[in-house]
Short mmCIF file of C-alpha atoms and ligand atoms in Angstrom, two decimals:
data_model
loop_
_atom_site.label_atom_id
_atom_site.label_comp_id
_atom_site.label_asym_id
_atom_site.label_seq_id
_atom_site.Cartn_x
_atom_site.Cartn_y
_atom_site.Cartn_z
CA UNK A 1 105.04 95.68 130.39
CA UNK A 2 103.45 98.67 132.27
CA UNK A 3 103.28 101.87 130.70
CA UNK A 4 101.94 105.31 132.43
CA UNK A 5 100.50 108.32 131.37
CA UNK A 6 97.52 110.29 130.70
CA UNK A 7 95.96 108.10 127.92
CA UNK A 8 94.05 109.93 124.87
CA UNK A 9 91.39 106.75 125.16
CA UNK A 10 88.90 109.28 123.20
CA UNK A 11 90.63 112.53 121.40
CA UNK A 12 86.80 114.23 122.21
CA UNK A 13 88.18 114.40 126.28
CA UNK A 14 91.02 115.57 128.13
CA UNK A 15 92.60 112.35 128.97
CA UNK A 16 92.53 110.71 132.45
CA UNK A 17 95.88 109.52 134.43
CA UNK A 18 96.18 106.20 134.23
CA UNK A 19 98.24 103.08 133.11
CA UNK A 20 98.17 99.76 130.07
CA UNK A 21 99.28 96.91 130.93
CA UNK A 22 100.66 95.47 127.61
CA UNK A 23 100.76 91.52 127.04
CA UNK A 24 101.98 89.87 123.47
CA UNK A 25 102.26 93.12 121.42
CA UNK A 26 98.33 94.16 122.70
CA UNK A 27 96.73 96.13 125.62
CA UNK A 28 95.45 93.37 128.12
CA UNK A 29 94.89 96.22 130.33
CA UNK A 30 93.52 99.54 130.95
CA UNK A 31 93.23 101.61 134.21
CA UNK A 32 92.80 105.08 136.04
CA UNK A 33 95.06 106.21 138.97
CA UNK A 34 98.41 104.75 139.73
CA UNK A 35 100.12 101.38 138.29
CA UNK A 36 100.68 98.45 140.86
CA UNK A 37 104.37 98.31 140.05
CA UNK A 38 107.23 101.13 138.43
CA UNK A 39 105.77 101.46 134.94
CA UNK A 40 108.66 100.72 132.13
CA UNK A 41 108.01 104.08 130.77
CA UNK A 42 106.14 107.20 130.96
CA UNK A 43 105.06 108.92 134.31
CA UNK A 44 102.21 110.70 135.60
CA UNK A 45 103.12 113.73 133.47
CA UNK A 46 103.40 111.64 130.32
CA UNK A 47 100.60 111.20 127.84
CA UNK A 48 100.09 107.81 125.93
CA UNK A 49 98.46 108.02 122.21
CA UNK A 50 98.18 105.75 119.51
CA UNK A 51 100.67 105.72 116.68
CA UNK A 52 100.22 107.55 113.47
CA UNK A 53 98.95 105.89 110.05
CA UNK A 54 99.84 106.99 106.92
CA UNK A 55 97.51 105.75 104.49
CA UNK A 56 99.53 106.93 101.37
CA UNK A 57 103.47 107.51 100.90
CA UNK A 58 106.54 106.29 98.61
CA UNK A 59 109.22 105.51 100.67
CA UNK A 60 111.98 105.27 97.47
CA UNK A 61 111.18 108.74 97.45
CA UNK A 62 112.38 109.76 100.94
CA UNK A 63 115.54 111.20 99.82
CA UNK A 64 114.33 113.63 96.85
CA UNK A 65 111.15 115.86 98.80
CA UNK A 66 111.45 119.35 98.52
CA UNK A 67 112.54 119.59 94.51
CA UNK A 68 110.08 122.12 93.78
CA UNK A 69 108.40 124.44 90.96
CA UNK A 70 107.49 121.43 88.74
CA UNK A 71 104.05 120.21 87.41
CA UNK A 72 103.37 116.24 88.38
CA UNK A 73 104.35 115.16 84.91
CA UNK A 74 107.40 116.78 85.05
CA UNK A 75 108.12 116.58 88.27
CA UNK A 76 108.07 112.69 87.35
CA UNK A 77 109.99 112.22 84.78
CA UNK A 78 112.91 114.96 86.01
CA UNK A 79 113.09 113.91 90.28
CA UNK A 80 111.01 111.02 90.44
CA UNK A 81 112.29 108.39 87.78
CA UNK A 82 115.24 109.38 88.27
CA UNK A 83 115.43 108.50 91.86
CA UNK A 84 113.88 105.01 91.65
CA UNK A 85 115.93 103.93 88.85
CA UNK A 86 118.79 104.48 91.86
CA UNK A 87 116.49 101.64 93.12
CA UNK A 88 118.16 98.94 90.59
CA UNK A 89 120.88 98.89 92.87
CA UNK A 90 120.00 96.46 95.31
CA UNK A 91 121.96 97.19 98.04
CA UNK A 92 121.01 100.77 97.32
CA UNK A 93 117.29 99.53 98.08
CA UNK A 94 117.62 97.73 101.11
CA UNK A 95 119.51 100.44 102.95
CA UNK A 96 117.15 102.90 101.62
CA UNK A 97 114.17 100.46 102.30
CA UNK A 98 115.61 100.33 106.25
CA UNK A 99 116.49 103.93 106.13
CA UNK A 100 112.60 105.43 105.69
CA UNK A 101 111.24 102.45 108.49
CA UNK A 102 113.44 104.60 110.56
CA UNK A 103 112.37 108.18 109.54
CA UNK A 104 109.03 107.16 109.40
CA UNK A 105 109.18 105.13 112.91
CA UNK A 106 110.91 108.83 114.34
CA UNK A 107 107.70 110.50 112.84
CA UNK A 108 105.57 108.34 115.16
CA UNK A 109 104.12 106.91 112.10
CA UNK A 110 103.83 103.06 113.12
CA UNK A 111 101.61 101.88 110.14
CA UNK A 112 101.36 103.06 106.48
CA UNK A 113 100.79 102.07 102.76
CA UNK A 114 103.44 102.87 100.42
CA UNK A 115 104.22 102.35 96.92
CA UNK A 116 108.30 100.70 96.27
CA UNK A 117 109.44 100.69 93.04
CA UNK A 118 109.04 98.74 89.67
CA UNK A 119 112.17 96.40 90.94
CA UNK A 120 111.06 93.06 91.85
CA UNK A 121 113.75 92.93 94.71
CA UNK A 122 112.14 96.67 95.65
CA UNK A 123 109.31 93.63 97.64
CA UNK A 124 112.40 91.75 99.24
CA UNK A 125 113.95 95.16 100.35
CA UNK A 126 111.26 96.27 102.35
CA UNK A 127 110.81 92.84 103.88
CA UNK A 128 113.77 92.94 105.30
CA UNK A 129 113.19 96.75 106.71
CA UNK A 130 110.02 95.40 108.27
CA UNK A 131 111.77 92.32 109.90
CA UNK A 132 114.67 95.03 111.58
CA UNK A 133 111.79 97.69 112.39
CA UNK A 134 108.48 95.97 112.39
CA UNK A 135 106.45 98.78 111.42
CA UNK A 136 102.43 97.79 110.09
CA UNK A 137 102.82 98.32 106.27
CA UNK A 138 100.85 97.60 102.85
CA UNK A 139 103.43 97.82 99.97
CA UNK A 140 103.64 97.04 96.67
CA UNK A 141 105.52 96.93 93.80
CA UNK A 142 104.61 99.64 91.12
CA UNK A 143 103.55 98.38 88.34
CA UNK A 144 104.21 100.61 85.27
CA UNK A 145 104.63 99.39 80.96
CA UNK A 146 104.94 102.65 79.36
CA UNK A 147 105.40 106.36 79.43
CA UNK A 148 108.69 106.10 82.04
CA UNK A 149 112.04 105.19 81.50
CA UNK A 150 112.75 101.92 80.27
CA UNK A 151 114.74 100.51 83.13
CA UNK A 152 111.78 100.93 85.14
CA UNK A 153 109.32 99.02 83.06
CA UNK A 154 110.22 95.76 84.35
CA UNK A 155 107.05 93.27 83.37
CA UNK A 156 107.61 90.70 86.26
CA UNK A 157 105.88 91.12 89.05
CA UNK A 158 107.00 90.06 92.37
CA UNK A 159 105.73 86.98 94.52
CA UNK A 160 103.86 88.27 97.02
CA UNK A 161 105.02 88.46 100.41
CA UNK A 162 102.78 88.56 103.30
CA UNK A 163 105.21 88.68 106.84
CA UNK A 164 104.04 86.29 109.77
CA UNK A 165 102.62 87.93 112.32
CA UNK A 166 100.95 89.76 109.88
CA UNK A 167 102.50 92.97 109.86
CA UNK A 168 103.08 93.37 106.48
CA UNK A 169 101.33 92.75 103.23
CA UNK A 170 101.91 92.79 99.64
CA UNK A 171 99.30 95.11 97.86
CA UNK A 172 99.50 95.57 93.52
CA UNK A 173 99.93 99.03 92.82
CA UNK A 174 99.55 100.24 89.18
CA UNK A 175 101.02 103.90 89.47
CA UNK A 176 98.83 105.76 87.65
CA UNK A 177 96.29 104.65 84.29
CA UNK A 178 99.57 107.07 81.84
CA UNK A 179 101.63 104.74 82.65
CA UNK A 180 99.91 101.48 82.32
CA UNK A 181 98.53 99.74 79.49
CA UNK A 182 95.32 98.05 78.79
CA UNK A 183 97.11 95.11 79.29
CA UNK A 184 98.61 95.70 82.82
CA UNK A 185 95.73 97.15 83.89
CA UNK A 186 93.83 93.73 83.20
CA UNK A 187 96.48 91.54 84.42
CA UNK A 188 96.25 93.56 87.67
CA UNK A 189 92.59 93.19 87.79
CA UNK A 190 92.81 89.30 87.43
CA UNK A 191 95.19 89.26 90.10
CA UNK A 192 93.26 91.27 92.33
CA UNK A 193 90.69 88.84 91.81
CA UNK A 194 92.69 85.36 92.43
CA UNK A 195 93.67 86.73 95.47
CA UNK A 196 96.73 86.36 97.94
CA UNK A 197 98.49 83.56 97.65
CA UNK A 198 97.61 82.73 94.00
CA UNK A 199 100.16 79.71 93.52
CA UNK A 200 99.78 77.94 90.18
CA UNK A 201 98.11 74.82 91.72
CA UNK A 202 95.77 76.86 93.24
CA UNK A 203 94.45 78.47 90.31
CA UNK A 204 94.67 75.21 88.89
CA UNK A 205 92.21 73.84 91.37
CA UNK A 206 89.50 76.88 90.74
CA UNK A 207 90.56 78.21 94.79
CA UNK A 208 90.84 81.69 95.27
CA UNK A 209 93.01 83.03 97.76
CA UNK A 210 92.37 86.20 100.52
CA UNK A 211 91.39 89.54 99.67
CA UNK A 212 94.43 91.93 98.32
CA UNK A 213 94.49 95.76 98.59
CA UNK A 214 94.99 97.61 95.19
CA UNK A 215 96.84 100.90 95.50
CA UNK A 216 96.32 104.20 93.15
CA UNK A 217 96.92 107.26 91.73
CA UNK A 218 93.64 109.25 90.27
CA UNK A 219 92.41 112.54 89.03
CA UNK A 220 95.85 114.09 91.14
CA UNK A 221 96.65 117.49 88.44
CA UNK A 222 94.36 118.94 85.16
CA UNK A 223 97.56 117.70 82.87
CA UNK A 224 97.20 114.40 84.31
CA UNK A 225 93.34 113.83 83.19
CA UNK A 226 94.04 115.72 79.68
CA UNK A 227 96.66 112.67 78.85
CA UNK A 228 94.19 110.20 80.38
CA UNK A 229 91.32 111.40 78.24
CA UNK A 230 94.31 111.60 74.87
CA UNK A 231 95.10 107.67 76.05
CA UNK A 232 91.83 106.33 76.60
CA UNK A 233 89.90 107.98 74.37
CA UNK A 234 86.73 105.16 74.62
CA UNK A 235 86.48 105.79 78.31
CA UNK A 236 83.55 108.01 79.58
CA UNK A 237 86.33 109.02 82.31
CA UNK A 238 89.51 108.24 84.24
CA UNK A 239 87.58 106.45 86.97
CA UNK A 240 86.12 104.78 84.98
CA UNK A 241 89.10 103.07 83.19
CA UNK A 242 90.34 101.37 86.77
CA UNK A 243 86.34 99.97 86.95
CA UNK A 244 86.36 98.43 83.62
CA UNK A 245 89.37 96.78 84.96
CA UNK A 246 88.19 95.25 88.43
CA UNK A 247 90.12 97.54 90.01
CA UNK A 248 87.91 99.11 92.37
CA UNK A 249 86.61 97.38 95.41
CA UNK A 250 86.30 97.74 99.03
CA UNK A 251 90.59 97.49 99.46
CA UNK A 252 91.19 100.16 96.81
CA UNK A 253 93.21 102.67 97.65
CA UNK A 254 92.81 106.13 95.14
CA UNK A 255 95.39 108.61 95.82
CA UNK A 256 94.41 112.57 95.24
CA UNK A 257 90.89 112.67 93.79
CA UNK A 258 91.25 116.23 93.06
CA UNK A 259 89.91 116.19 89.79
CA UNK A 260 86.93 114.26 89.57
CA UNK A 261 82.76 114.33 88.25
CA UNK A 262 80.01 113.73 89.89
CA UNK A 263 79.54 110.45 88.09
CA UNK A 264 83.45 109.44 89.16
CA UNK A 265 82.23 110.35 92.81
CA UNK A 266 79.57 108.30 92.46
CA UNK A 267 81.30 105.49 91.32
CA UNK A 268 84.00 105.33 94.14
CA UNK A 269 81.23 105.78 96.53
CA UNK A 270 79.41 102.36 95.21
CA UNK A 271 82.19 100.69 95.29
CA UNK A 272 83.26 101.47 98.69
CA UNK A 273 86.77 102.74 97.91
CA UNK A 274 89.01 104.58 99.65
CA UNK A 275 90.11 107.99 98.57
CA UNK A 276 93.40 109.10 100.22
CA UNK A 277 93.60 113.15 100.61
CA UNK A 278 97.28 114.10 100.41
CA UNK A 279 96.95 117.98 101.28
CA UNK A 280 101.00 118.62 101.70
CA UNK A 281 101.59 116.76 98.24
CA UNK A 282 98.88 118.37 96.09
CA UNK A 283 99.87 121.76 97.31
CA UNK A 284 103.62 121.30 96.94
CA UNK A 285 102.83 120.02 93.24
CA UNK A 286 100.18 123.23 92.70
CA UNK A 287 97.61 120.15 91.54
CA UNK A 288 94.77 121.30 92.97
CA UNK A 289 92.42 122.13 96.16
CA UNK A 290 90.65 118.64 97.11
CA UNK A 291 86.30 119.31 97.74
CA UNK A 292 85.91 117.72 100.64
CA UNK A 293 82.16 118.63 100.61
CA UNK A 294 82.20 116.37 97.70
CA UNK A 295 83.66 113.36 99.86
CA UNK A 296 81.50 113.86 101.80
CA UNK A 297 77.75 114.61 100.03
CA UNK A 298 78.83 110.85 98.20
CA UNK A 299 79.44 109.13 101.64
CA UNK A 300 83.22 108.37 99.86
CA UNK A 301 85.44 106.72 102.48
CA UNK A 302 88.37 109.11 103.49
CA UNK A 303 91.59 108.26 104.47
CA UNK A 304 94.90 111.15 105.38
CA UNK A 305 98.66 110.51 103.33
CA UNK A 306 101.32 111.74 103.40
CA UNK A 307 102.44 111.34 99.85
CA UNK A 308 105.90 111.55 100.45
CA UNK A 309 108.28 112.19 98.81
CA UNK A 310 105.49 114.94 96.39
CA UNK A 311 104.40 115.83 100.33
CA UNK A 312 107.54 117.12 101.61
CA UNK A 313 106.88 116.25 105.68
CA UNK A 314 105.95 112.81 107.39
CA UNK A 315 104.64 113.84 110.30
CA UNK A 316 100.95 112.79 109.93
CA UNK A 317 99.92 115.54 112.39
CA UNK A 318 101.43 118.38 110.55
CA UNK A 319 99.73 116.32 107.41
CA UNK A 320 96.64 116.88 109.15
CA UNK A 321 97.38 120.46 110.08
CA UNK A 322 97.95 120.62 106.22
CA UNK A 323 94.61 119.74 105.50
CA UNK A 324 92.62 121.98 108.48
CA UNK A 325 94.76 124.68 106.20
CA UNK A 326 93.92 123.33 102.93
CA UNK A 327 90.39 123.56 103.69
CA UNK A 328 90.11 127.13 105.60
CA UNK A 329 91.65 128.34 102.03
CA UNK A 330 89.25 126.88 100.14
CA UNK A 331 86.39 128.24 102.32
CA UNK A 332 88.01 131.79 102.50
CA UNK A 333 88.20 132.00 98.34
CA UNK A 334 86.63 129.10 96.32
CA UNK A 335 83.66 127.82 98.27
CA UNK A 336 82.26 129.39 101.81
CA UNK A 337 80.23 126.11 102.22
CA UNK A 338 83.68 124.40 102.47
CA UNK A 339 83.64 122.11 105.37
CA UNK A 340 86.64 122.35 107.90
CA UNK A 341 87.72 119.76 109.57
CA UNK A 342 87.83 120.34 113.57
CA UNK A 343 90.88 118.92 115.17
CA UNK A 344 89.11 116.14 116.26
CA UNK A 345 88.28 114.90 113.18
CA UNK A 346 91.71 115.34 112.03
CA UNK A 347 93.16 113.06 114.77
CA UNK A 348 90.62 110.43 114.55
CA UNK A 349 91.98 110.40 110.34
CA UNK A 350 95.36 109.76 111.33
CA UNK A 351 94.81 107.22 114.02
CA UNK A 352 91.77 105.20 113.83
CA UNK A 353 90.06 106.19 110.23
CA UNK A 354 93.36 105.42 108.33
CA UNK A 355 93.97 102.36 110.13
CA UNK A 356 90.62 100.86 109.74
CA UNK A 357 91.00 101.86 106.18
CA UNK A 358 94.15 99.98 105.47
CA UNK A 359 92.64 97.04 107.20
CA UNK A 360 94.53 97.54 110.27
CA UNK A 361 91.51 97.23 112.26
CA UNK A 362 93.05 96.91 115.97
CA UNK A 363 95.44 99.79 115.32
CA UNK A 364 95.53 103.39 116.10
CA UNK A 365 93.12 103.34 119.15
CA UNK A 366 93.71 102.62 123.50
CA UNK A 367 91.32 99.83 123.82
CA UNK A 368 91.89 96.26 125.42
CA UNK A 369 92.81 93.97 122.64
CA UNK A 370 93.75 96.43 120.60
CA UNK A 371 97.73 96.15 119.25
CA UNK A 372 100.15 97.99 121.19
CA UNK A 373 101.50 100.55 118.22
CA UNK A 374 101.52 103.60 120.67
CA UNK A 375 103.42 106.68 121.34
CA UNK A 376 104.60 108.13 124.64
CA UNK A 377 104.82 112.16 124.36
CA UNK A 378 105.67 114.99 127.01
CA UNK A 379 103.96 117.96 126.00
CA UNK A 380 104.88 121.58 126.91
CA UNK A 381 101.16 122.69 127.05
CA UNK A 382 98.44 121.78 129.11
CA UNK A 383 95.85 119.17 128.55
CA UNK A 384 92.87 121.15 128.35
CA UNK A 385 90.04 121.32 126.12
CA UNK A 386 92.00 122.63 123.46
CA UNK A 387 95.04 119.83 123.43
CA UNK A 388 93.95 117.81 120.20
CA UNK A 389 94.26 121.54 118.58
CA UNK A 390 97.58 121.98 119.89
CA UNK A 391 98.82 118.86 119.40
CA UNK A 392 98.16 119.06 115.72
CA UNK A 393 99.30 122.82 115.01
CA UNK A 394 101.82 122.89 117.01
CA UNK A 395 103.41 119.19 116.42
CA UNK A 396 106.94 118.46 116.46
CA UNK A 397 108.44 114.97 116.47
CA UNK A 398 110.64 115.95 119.76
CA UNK A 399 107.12 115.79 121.79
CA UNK A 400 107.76 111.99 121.34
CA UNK A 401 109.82 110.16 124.16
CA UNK A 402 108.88 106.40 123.50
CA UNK A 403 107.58 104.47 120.60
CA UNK A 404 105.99 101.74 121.47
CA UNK A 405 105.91 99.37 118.25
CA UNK A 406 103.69 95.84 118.28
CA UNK A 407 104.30 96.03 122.23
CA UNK A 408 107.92 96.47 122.61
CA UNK A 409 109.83 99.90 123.32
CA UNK A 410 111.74 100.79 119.87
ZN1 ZN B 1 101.76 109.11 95.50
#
């Protein structure tokens, strides 16, 4: 398959005219000028970018964004549990499971990591989604003993499933240290350390299997922390608590981060974690202004989410808009050393950063070999030095004419 446009190869220059040849769901090909043959889409005009990544989202709670004026806590228990529990349903799941591949897949967003439910079949209804609309996923069951309702406390978790052409893989996802126990928080920790597929003969025989990611929630609002520190009173801090577990590691993804010491920062920073910004959620849920500077002074891997359904929009560019914002606030009243991120950067997050930090190493970049997960857009501005800029304040899905998902038009 031939596809044509002016390809954003590096967001730093204006892309060149030219055309990708695509071969068994990667680029084989890459050239300037004017395809040998009619391209299957695109045109001159057209440009060619790779898909979005969104390195942190829910998608049970596609349905229930914009419920607003409520702390986290609240906002849980009153819009939150609430909605999963609609989750037990299992037909309920597996059409909602299908219904936020779609939204997302409109979005442009062609690889994320999400957190399902507590439901075991929550694992088996996203499956399915990502057999219909193959997007590049890491999702996991959340794993939760106390402090939520009691229909979603269910103990067993699911076998993990890992799809073929590995597009999608089962990560363990403790919500948040409130509402886990000592207990689960161990469990998940030996788990993470047996590995993917741990099969009783295997652990049996000693073996341990590949690496899993570990998904998050940390330091996200001030009430938050104050019932971590009531709950785990013997901790020195909240970080701390998912360490003494074998929880962090160089697959960990930690949502939010707004909230944290110097020590925590140095923690996550030796052991190579991920911290996942969510700008849109943490303003929606008035939890805080994320210090970038302090990401940054510890070297902390960063990552961009979404955090829908507490962020309210899934289009990763206005998510990055939402964080150039974010951060021009904080500079104009808390901190004029803020840093800003240029638009550049911000693209590069959404693309390339949050791929590599999911572990989706060949996605969200035009190279040869890389997988075709790539968007076709017609833009009503020029491409001048300014277009990464525009592109990310001025987004709107509607710029998007093709989606080009592990190499075939969707
Ligand atoms: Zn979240």
């Amino acid at each position: 398959m031939i596809l044509q446009g002016r390809l954003l190869i590096d967001p730093k220059q204006i892309p060149k005219e030219g055309w990708l040849r695509i071969e068994n769901g990667h680029i084989a090909e890459i050239e300037q000028g004017s395809p040998p043959k009619e391209p299957e889409a695109g045109s001159r005009d057209a440009m060619i970018c790779p898909g979005f990544v969104d390195a942190h989202l829910h998608p049970p709670q596609f349905d229930v964004m914009g419920c607003d004026r409520l702390e986290l806590l609240d906002w849980l228990d009153r819009v939150i549990y609430p909605a999963e529990t609609r989750w037990s349903d299992k037909a309920f799941a597996e059409t909602h499971a299908l219904d936020s591949h779609r939204r997302m897949l409109a979005a442009g967003t062609l690889g994320y990591a999400g957190f399902l439910t507590s439901h075991e079949h929550s694992v088996m209804a996203i499956t399915k989604a990502a057999q219909q609309i193959p997007l590049r996923a890491l999702a996991g069951q959340v794993l939760m003993d106390r402090h939520a309702p009691e229909e979603l406390l269910e103990n067993r978790i699911a076998r993990l499933a890992r799809s073929e052409k590995g597009r999608l893989d089962c990560t363990l996802n403790p919500r948040f240290a409130p509402a886990c126990s000592d207990d689960l928080l161990a469990d998940t920790g030996r788990r993470l350390g047996e590995g993917f597929p741990f099969s009783f003969k295997q652990r049996e025989a000693g073996e341990k299997g590949t690496e899993l990611f570990m998904q998050t929630h940390l330091a996200e609002s001030r009430a938050e922390c104050d019932l971590v520190r009531e709950l785990f009173p013997d901790d020195e801090h909240y970080t701390g608590i998912y360490d003494r577990h074998g929880l962090l590691t160089n697959r960990t993804l930690l949502a939010h981060c707004v909230h944290l010491a110097d020590d925590e920062w140095e923690l996550i920073a030796a052991r190579n974690c991920v911290v996942v910004h969510c700008p849109g959620a943490n303003t929606f849920l008035q939890s805080g202004v994320f210090d970038l500077n302090k990401a940054r002074a510890h070297g902390v891997r960063l990552a961009l989410g979404s955090d829908v359904g507490a962020g309210c929009d899934l289009a990763m560019p206005r998510v990055a808009r939402a964080m150039i914002e974010v951060a021009k606030l904080r500079r104009m009243t808390i901190d004029p050393s803020a840093h800003v991120p240029t638009s550049v950067e911000a693209w590069n997050l959404i693309t390339r950063h949050n791929a590599q930090a999911l572990g989706f190493h060949d996605m969200g970049r035009i190279e040869k070999g890389a997988s075709a997960d790539l968007l076709i857009l017609r833009l009503p501005f020029a491409c001048d030095a300014h277009l990464i800029g525009r592109l990310i304040h001025t987004w709107r899905d509607e710029y998007i004419t093709h989606r080009v998902l592990n190499g075939r038009i969707a």
